[in-house]
Amino acid sequence: MSHAPDAHPRPHGFHHAGCGCGHGGGGLSRRRLLLGSAALATAAGSGLGLTGCTANPATGRSSFTAFSDIGDDVRVGAQEYPKLLEAFGGAYQNRRLQAYVDGILVRLVPHTEYPQLPWQVTIANTPIVNAFALPGGKVTLTRGLLAMASSEAEVAGVLAHEVGHVTARHSAERQGAGLLAQLGVAVLGAATGSAELANMAGQGAQAYLRGYSRDQEMEADMLGIRYMTRAGYDPDAMAGFLATLGEQSRLEARMAGRDPSEADAYNIMATHPRSLDRVRQAMQLAQAGRPPQPVVGRESFLSEINGMLFGEDPEQGLILDRGRRFAHPSLRFAFEAPDGFRLVNGRQRVTAQHPGGGTAVVDLARGGGDPGAFVARWAGPAAAGRPERLSLNGLPAATVAVRLTAAGGRPVRGQVVAVPAPQPDLMVRFLFMAPDAQFGRFDEAFRRMTYSFRHLSADEAASLRPLRLIVTRVEPADTIADLSARLPYGPFNDDWFRLLNDLSLQDGLTPGELVKIVTQ
């Protein structure tokens, strides 16, 4: 597991000599750049031998690394990269925007100590706000993160930070205690928000995602600032965008009724918890001179994201009504999450998560015919009784209780429900889970979710269209209330509009200024 963060950063830890087994330690101008991300490292496999201390040309220090050399980083990263992308919605199919992000990475790479690596960046097709790096140069930015950014310099800062994790070989440093043995399980937990699923498979997602130490995060910031300033970008963008991401995390917490200081497990502020003070300290440590004419690239970036999907991709189903309802236009079914649960859409499944420990996972499985026979086959020896037949809005269905075991032997009670999808030979499968002693607390909520399931008519399915991010110029008569009206957050629409456009509560609109709006 990762080391606990020190009480205070240790700047000298970035340059120490010797070797040990530990880790080294009024307008739209408010925001300027993210640095974050959860650089998910990867399953190393038993074939990689441990090496002694190696001097890293990026950090200037020696460290104990589990991978034999940088070539092993490349091999492992290439092996695990498709799994990460799959868990986070696959690649976003927008060749123009992908080429633009490619260009930013190409601009950064020559200024690193490892320009020869097979660097690659991919936009993940998810509204989750995050970024990740794997060993050997594989980087992912989510579509949700790009929607929050307001300039090319902000995106460059995110990429540069991720590049810093790669060149510092932080993934190799932190290998230990089996942390890198189950990347696929960790990503599953991150993408779905389901700690129960991750724990059942033997690896908690949050522990994996928070694997970097405070020193490593600051080191990645320091290296990122070095690379982006050498490439000519405005380094202030990094700290500014971090402030925006912090506001986004707090707003989502307020919407979910959580403590504003608590970020979702899959949010970038949870996977890379960092403060503005530490970013500013990293800027001082980088000793990078400010470019004479630093690149910001606000209008060019906004032009590139104009028309980008906002929120869910209809090909993966849509989460509607402020995260309470799921509807799939092409598969033509819908269901609702009960009060207190939040829906999170993954590529293969939808998860409804309650902070008190209740989880519902909904997916599709091959197998038509009798739902009772289906649940009996799927539950197998875990079944805790005989299947019971149901009728859900006129559809035949069946359910059976199951007994599961979480990591550490903790008993988990579950309930499986199967109901036919509109398409032949497909079953919609609900798996409800909670710790054994708490299942009764969620029993009624699980029942309501089950009985909310229904098939959609052709007209209903056709009416479900995705939201898109549109860049427009403010007209003299425009108001924030008018421009935010199509956002899907109800009473929080104005807050989201201000967040997307770097407007504080005191800021008003400036005619002629470019702003991001959301529309169908």
XYZ file of C-alpha atoms in Angstrom:
520
model
C 0.000 0.000 0.000
C 1.056 3.604 -0.345
C 2.782 5.441 2.421
C 0.671 7.817 4.457
C 1.349 11.443 3.547
C 3.804 13.287 5.736
C 2.550 16.108 7.908
C 4.559 18.569 5.841
C 6.135 18.329 2.396
C 9.888 17.682 2.383
C 11.369 19.578 -0.538
C 14.806 18.098 0.038
C 13.341 14.634 -0.349
C 13.255 15.108 -4.098
C 17.015 15.272 -4.400
C 18.392 13.072 -1.669
C 21.263 10.753 -2.397
C 21.502 7.131 -1.467
C 18.847 4.471 -1.699
C 16.205 2.889 0.427
C 13.083 0.838 0.063
C 10.763 3.769 0.787
C 9.179 6.203 -1.636
C 10.723 9.573 -2.361
C 9.286 11.635 -0.861
C -14.791 40.139 -13.141
C -14.551 37.908 -15.905
C -13.356 34.503 -16.900
C -9.867 34.657 -15.406
C -10.271 32.843 -12.097
C -9.315 29.314 -13.123
C -6.022 28.229 -14.613
C -5.040 24.495 -14.480
C -5.354 21.082 -13.093
C -2.593 19.018 -11.938
C -4.080 16.040 -10.922
C -4.849 12.601 -11.655
C -4.789 9.263 -10.354
C -2.065 7.597 -12.270
C -3.270 4.055 -12.063
C -0.328 1.749 -12.299
C -0.622 -1.815 -13.279
C -0.283 -5.464 -12.621
C 3.366 -6.208 -12.772
C 3.070 -9.962 -12.785
C 5.317 -12.433 -11.097
C 7.797 -12.457 -13.975
C 9.275 -9.059 -13.137
C 12.212 -9.281 -10.810
C 13.181 -6.682 -8.252
C 16.165 -4.513 -8.950
C 18.420 -2.471 -6.747
C 18.702 1.279 -6.684
C 18.627 3.176 -9.940
C 19.307 6.841 -10.580
C 16.406 8.571 -12.284
C 17.366 11.283 -14.803
C 14.080 13.126 -14.222
C 14.259 13.390 -10.438
C 18.026 13.282 -9.929
C 17.688 10.819 -7.091
C 18.100 7.103 -6.537
C 15.202 4.914 -5.567
C 14.306 1.270 -5.184
C 12.117 0.205 -8.109
C 10.237 -3.015 -8.604
C 10.430 -2.963 -12.406
C 13.806 -4.001 -13.783
C 14.061 -1.061 -16.173
C 12.054 1.483 -18.148
C 11.435 -1.170 -20.798
C 9.370 -3.150 -18.315
C 7.342 -0.026 -17.620
C 6.529 0.165 -21.324
C 5.510 -3.476 -21.542
C 3.304 -3.404 -18.463
C 1.654 -0.118 -19.405
C 0.816 -1.360 -22.897
C -0.645 -4.557 -21.431
C -2.940 -2.821 -18.952
C -3.942 0.292 -20.903
C -6.870 -1.325 -22.758
C -8.335 -2.504 -19.441
C -8.282 0.999 -18.005
C -9.939 2.484 -21.097
C -12.612 -0.204 -21.121
C -13.490 0.497 -17.502
C -13.820 4.222 -18.179
C -16.110 4.052 -21.186
C -13.605 3.312 -23.946
C -12.110 5.959 -26.210
C -14.200 9.011 -27.101
C -14.683 8.920 -30.863
C -13.844 12.483 -31.899
C -10.828 12.496 -34.216
C -10.444 16.277 -34.286
C -10.420 16.655 -30.500
C -8.158 13.624 -30.109
C -5.694 15.115 -32.596
C -5.707 18.381 -30.648
C -4.868 16.625 -27.370
C -2.233 14.550 -29.185
C -0.619 17.814 -30.266
C -0.336 19.052 -26.681
C 1.419 15.855 -25.630
C 3.749 16.048 -28.638
C 4.690 19.552 -27.558
C 5.532 18.391 -24.017
C 7.403 15.154 -24.699
C 10.658 16.592 -26.146
C 11.194 18.454 -22.875
C 11.107 15.272 -20.764
C 13.991 12.999 -19.846
C 12.339 10.072 -21.663
C 11.288 11.389 -25.088
C 11.907 7.948 -26.599
C 8.972 6.316 -24.754
C 5.912 5.354 -26.827
C 3.852 8.214 -25.409
C 0.119 8.090 -25.996
C -2.870 10.035 -24.697
C -6.482 8.939 -25.095
C -9.722 10.724 -24.227
C -11.921 8.383 -22.186
C -15.625 8.519 -22.989
C -16.925 9.271 -19.499
C -18.256 12.371 -17.737
C -16.171 11.463 -14.668
C -13.615 14.226 -14.050
C -10.210 12.570 -13.838
C -6.903 11.733 -15.528
C -4.594 8.738 -15.244
C -1.145 7.579 -16.260
C 0.255 4.084 -16.594
C 3.941 3.156 -16.637
C 5.747 3.640 -19.903
C 3.886 6.687 -21.212
C 0.184 5.755 -21.522
C -1.993 8.685 -20.368
C -5.773 9.085 -20.183
C -7.832 12.266 -19.893
C -11.570 11.923 -19.385
C -14.120 13.783 -21.449
C -15.517 15.146 -18.184
C -12.180 16.749 -17.360
C -11.973 18.452 -20.765
C -15.450 19.903 -20.207
C -14.208 21.553 -17.021
C -11.076 23.039 -18.616
C -11.053 26.500 -20.167
C -7.728 26.674 -21.990
C -5.023 24.674 -23.697
C -2.620 25.597 -20.894
C -4.932 23.960 -18.339
C -4.987 20.722 -20.312
C -1.216 20.936 -20.799
C -0.817 21.184 -17.035
C -2.855 18.025 -16.479
C -0.868 16.145 -19.094
C 2.443 17.456 -17.770
C 1.581 16.284 -14.256
C 0.730 12.807 -15.556
C 3.928 12.780 -17.596
C 5.776 13.628 -14.382
C 4.405 10.506 -12.700
C 5.670 8.445 -15.641
C 9.156 9.955 -15.845
C 9.623 9.777 -12.061
C 8.628 6.096 -12.281
C 6.319 6.453 -9.314
C 4.428 3.287 -10.221
C 7.624 1.254 -10.040
C 8.527 2.838 -6.700
C 5.250 2.077 -5.043
C 4.917 -1.559 -6.066
C 4.567 -3.694 -2.971
C 2.126 -5.581 -0.769
C 0.373 -6.814 -3.932
C -0.963 -3.341 -4.742
C -0.349 -3.670 -8.473
C -1.657 -7.207 -8.750
C -5.272 -6.372 -9.552
C -5.543 -3.328 -11.790
C -8.714 -4.536 -13.430
C -10.501 -4.898 -10.081
C -9.332 -1.489 -8.895
C -10.497 0.189 -12.082
C -13.852 -1.550 -11.800
C -14.364 -0.103 -8.343
C -13.278 3.347 -9.516
C -15.491 3.410 -12.587
C -18.613 2.143 -10.860
C -18.146 3.746 -7.473
C -18.784 0.340 -5.934
C -16.462 -0.311 -3.019
C -18.393 -3.540 -2.318
C -17.594 -4.982 -5.744
C -13.949 -4.092 -5.450
C -13.683 -5.522 -1.954
C -15.367 -8.770 -2.938
C -12.662 -9.341 -5.517
C -9.992 -8.736 -2.914
C -8.817 -5.209 -3.679
C -10.273 -1.871 -2.582
C -10.334 0.687 -5.359
C -9.825 3.684 -3.144
C -6.628 2.291 -1.653
C -5.264 1.732 -5.132
C -6.264 5.114 -6.489
C -4.720 6.919 -3.550
C -1.475 5.053 -3.950
C 0.823 8.045 -4.419
C 2.450 9.688 -1.457
C 2.408 13.417 -0.831
C 6.043 13.654 -1.898
C 5.300 11.847 -5.145
C 2.390 14.159 -5.918
C 4.540 17.222 -5.329
C 7.302 15.703 -7.409
C 4.857 15.139 -10.284
C 3.722 18.761 -9.932
C 7.305 19.978 -9.946
C 8.189 17.941 -13.031
C 4.941 18.937 -14.731
C 5.686 22.623 -14.230
C 9.179 22.041 -15.607
C 7.840 20.407 -18.759
C 4.990 22.834 -19.435
C 7.153 25.941 -18.984
C 9.832 24.503 -21.245
C 7.094 23.915 -23.809
C 6.027 27.553 -23.499
C 2.785 27.172 -21.509
C 1.654 29.497 -18.723
C 2.493 27.663 -15.457
C -0.138 29.606 -13.499
C -2.764 27.543 -15.324
C -1.909 24.543 -13.166
C -2.872 26.157 -9.866
C -5.919 27.865 -11.347
C -7.410 24.686 -12.732
C -6.756 22.873 -9.468
C -8.914 25.506 -7.757
C -11.691 24.876 -10.274
C -11.545 21.138 -9.759
C -11.779 21.634 -6.025
C -14.917 23.718 -6.513
C -16.382 21.061 -8.809
C -15.789 18.364 -6.199
C -17.399 20.459 -3.460
C -20.415 21.249 -5.661
C -21.012 17.580 -6.429
C -20.764 16.790 -2.720
C -23.394 19.427 -1.927
C -25.687 18.021 -4.622
C -25.347 14.541 -3.102
C -25.911 15.800 0.466
C -22.363 14.933 1.538
C -19.781 16.920 3.434
C -18.293 19.370 0.861
C -14.806 18.266 1.909
C -15.499 14.694 0.751
C -14.838 13.879 -2.903
C -16.253 10.872 -4.732
C -13.831 7.950 -4.922
C -13.534 8.362 -8.699
C -13.148 12.152 -8.670
C -9.716 13.609 -9.359
C -9.686 15.440 -6.029
C -10.000 12.099 -4.241
C -7.510 10.217 -6.372
C -4.979 13.070 -6.209
C -5.742 15.080 -3.087
C -3.527 18.149 -3.304
C -3.674 21.739 -2.131
C -2.962 25.029 -3.848
C -0.215 25.741 -1.327
C 1.638 22.594 -2.316
C 1.254 23.385 -6.007
C 2.716 26.826 -5.443
C 5.561 25.261 -3.480
C 6.170 22.853 -6.351
C 6.344 25.837 -8.709
C 9.089 27.333 -6.548
C 10.954 24.034 -6.387
C 10.770 23.636 -10.159
C 12.756 26.856 -10.531
C 11.273 27.148 -13.997
C 11.442 30.553 -15.561
C 8.188 31.942 -16.858
C 8.115 31.850 -20.680
C 8.432 35.345 -22.166
C 5.118 34.964 -24.004
C 3.348 32.093 -22.247
C 0.735 30.159 -24.186
C -2.761 30.107 -22.685
C -4.853 29.175 -25.722
C -8.318 29.872 -24.357
C -10.251 30.574 -27.544
C -8.503 27.854 -29.539
C -9.309 25.275 -26.864
C -12.951 26.333 -26.573
C -13.251 26.027 -30.336
C -12.034 22.424 -30.144
C -14.485 21.308 -27.429
C -17.451 23.059 -29.061
C -20.080 20.367 -29.686
C -18.489 17.768 -27.390
C -20.789 15.357 -25.574
C -21.658 16.552 -22.076
C -22.645 13.974 -19.510
C -23.548 10.472 -20.576
C -23.106 8.931 -24.024
C -26.498 7.598 -25.235
C -24.749 4.510 -26.613
C -24.014 3.602 -22.995
C -27.345 4.813 -21.653
C -28.246 8.124 -20.051
C -28.420 9.121 -16.395
C -31.224 11.638 -16.062
C -33.066 13.662 -13.430
C -29.955 14.702 -11.467
C -28.600 11.182 -11.240
C -31.832 9.459 -10.221
C -33.047 7.787 -13.443
C -31.298 5.583 -16.012
C -32.655 5.159 -19.533
C -31.073 3.354 -22.469
C -32.325 4.604 -25.862
C -31.153 1.684 -28.000
C -31.819 -1.119 -25.495
C -35.120 0.583 -24.612
C -35.445 0.119 -20.878
C -35.332 2.405 -17.837
C -35.258 2.251 -14.041
C -34.878 4.643 -11.111
C -32.542 4.797 -8.140
C -34.182 5.253 -4.724
C -33.580 8.224 -2.442
C -30.035 8.485 -1.152
C -28.505 6.400 -3.966
C -26.391 7.846 -6.745
C -26.255 6.279 -10.204
C -22.886 5.901 -11.914
C -22.739 4.640 -15.487
C -19.897 2.356 -16.558
C -19.254 0.738 -19.916
C -20.528 -2.687 -18.833
C -22.793 -1.904 -15.886
C -24.680 0.768 -13.964
C -24.171 1.088 -10.233
C -26.377 2.744 -7.636
C -24.359 3.491 -4.517
C -25.527 4.595 -1.069
C -22.953 6.126 1.312
C -24.292 3.863 4.045
C -23.078 0.718 2.270
C -25.927 -0.380 0.020
C -25.054 -1.127 -3.610
C -27.090 -2.104 -6.667
C -25.362 -3.268 -9.854
C -27.360 -3.533 -13.080
C -26.009 -5.222 -16.198
C -27.017 -7.336 -19.188
C -26.487 -11.038 -19.605
C -27.097 -13.470 -22.442
C -29.879 -15.909 -21.803
C -33.553 -15.720 -22.682
C -36.403 -17.928 -21.622
C -37.484 -18.444 -18.057
C -36.162 -15.806 -15.578
C -36.422 -18.302 -12.719
C -34.099 -20.769 -14.411
C -31.777 -17.898 -15.297
C -31.319 -16.640 -11.711
C -30.890 -20.193 -10.423
C -28.073 -20.807 -12.931
C -26.402 -17.461 -12.262
C -26.548 -17.687 -8.459
C -25.384 -21.302 -8.416
C -24.162 -22.466 -4.983
C -24.397 -18.902 -3.625
C -28.196 -19.106 -3.745
C -29.780 -18.955 -0.290
C -33.133 -20.423 -1.264
C -35.357 -21.137 -4.240
C -36.133 -18.524 -6.930
C -39.334 -16.536 -6.481
C -41.347 -15.385 -9.486
C -42.354 -11.724 -9.876
C -44.252 -9.493 -12.274
C -42.573 -6.138 -12.979
C -44.902 -3.770 -14.817
C -46.387 -6.730 -16.671
C -43.019 -8.372 -17.372
C -42.103 -11.843 -16.052
C -39.207 -11.752 -13.585
C -37.579 -13.808 -10.865
C -35.450 -13.239 -7.786
C -33.289 -15.248 -5.420
C -31.285 -14.370 -2.300
C -27.527 -14.962 -2.394
C -24.768 -15.130 0.199
C -21.455 -13.504 -0.649
C -18.189 -12.917 1.144
C -16.280 -9.645 1.030
C -12.553 -9.168 1.528
C -11.481 -10.301 4.969
C -14.316 -12.801 5.208
C -17.002 -10.221 5.981
C -20.447 -11.640 5.088
C -22.474 -9.784 2.477
C -26.117 -10.421 1.766
C -27.370 -10.080 -1.770
C -30.497 -10.363 -3.865
C -30.520 -11.131 -7.606
C -33.410 -10.101 -9.866
C -33.660 -10.991 -13.575
C -36.142 -9.555 -16.060
C -36.132 -9.871 -19.873
C -34.818 -6.953 -21.918
C -36.785 -5.844 -24.986
C -34.223 -7.590 -27.194
C -34.415 -11.384 -27.620
C -32.029 -13.533 -25.579
C -31.023 -10.715 -23.197
C -31.727 -10.484 -19.486
C -31.409 -7.371 -17.353
C -29.805 -8.458 -14.101
C -30.023 -6.552 -10.800
C -27.626 -7.488 -8.006
C -28.427 -5.793 -4.710
C -25.782 -5.973 -1.961
C -25.183 -4.714 1.551
C -23.247 -5.901 4.606
C -25.222 -8.705 6.186
C -26.268 -6.726 9.246
C -27.403 -3.732 7.174
C -29.338 -5.348 4.319
C -32.674 -4.875 6.033
C -32.073 -1.128 6.104
C -31.996 -1.076 2.291
C -34.587 -3.747 1.564
C -37.421 -1.321 0.769
C -35.165 0.857 -1.412
C -34.046 -2.186 -3.388
C -37.679 -3.190 -3.899
C -38.603 0.254 -5.218
C -35.691 0.163 -7.656
C -36.755 -3.295 -8.866
C -40.363 -2.278 -9.474
C -39.334 0.920 -11.286
C -37.963 -1.147 -14.186
C -39.898 -0.848 -17.438
C -39.504 -1.110 -21.185
C -39.514 2.097 -23.233
C -41.721 2.687 -26.256
C -40.084 3.582 -29.566
C -41.233 7.197 -29.169
C -39.841 7.442 -25.633
C -36.501 6.043 -26.739
C -36.318 8.439 -29.704
C -36.937 11.415 -27.416
C -33.816 10.650 -25.364
C -31.056 12.753 -26.847
C -27.639 13.527 -25.399
C -26.531 16.882 -24.057
C -23.692 18.708 -25.790
C -21.319 21.441 -24.716
C -21.737 24.470 -26.960
C -19.478 27.536 -26.984
C -21.241 30.812 -27.723
C -20.734 34.539 -27.289
C -22.696 36.407 -24.643
C -25.368 38.731 -26.008
C -26.270 41.953 -24.150
C -29.664 40.589 -23.089
C -28.340 37.215 -21.856
C -28.650 36.232 -18.196
C -27.029 33.394 -16.292
C -30.454 31.917 -15.585
C -31.260 31.842 -19.309
C -27.923 30.375 -20.379
C -27.909 27.713 -17.641
C -31.496 26.583 -18.194
C -30.639 23.419 -20.172
C -28.116 22.074 -17.694
C -29.381 18.846 -16.047
C -28.814 19.899 -12.421
C -32.095 21.606 -11.533
C -31.596 24.116 -8.690
C -27.822 23.790 -9.138
C -27.858 24.900 -12.794
C -26.550 28.400 -12.060
C -23.764 26.996 -9.883
C -22.674 24.650 -12.672
C -22.769 27.401 -15.275
C -20.512 29.576 -13.129
C -18.199 26.624 -12.534
C -17.921 25.754 -16.231
C -17.160 29.357 -17.081
C -14.882 30.435 -14.216
C -17.405 32.902 -12.847
C -17.415 33.668 -9.146
C -20.616 34.588 -7.320
C -19.679 38.241 -7.768
C -19.031 37.990 -11.512
C -21.593 38.900 -14.119
C -21.703 38.239 -17.849
C -19.628 40.307 -20.276
C -21.196 40.822 -23.722
C -19.016 39.327 -26.435
C -17.252 36.929 -24.056
C -17.147 33.228 -24.966
C -19.047 30.953 -22.584
C -19.884 27.267 -22.424
C -23.562 26.339 -22.396
C -25.269 22.954 -22.531
C -28.028 22.010 -24.944
C -29.480 19.032 -26.811
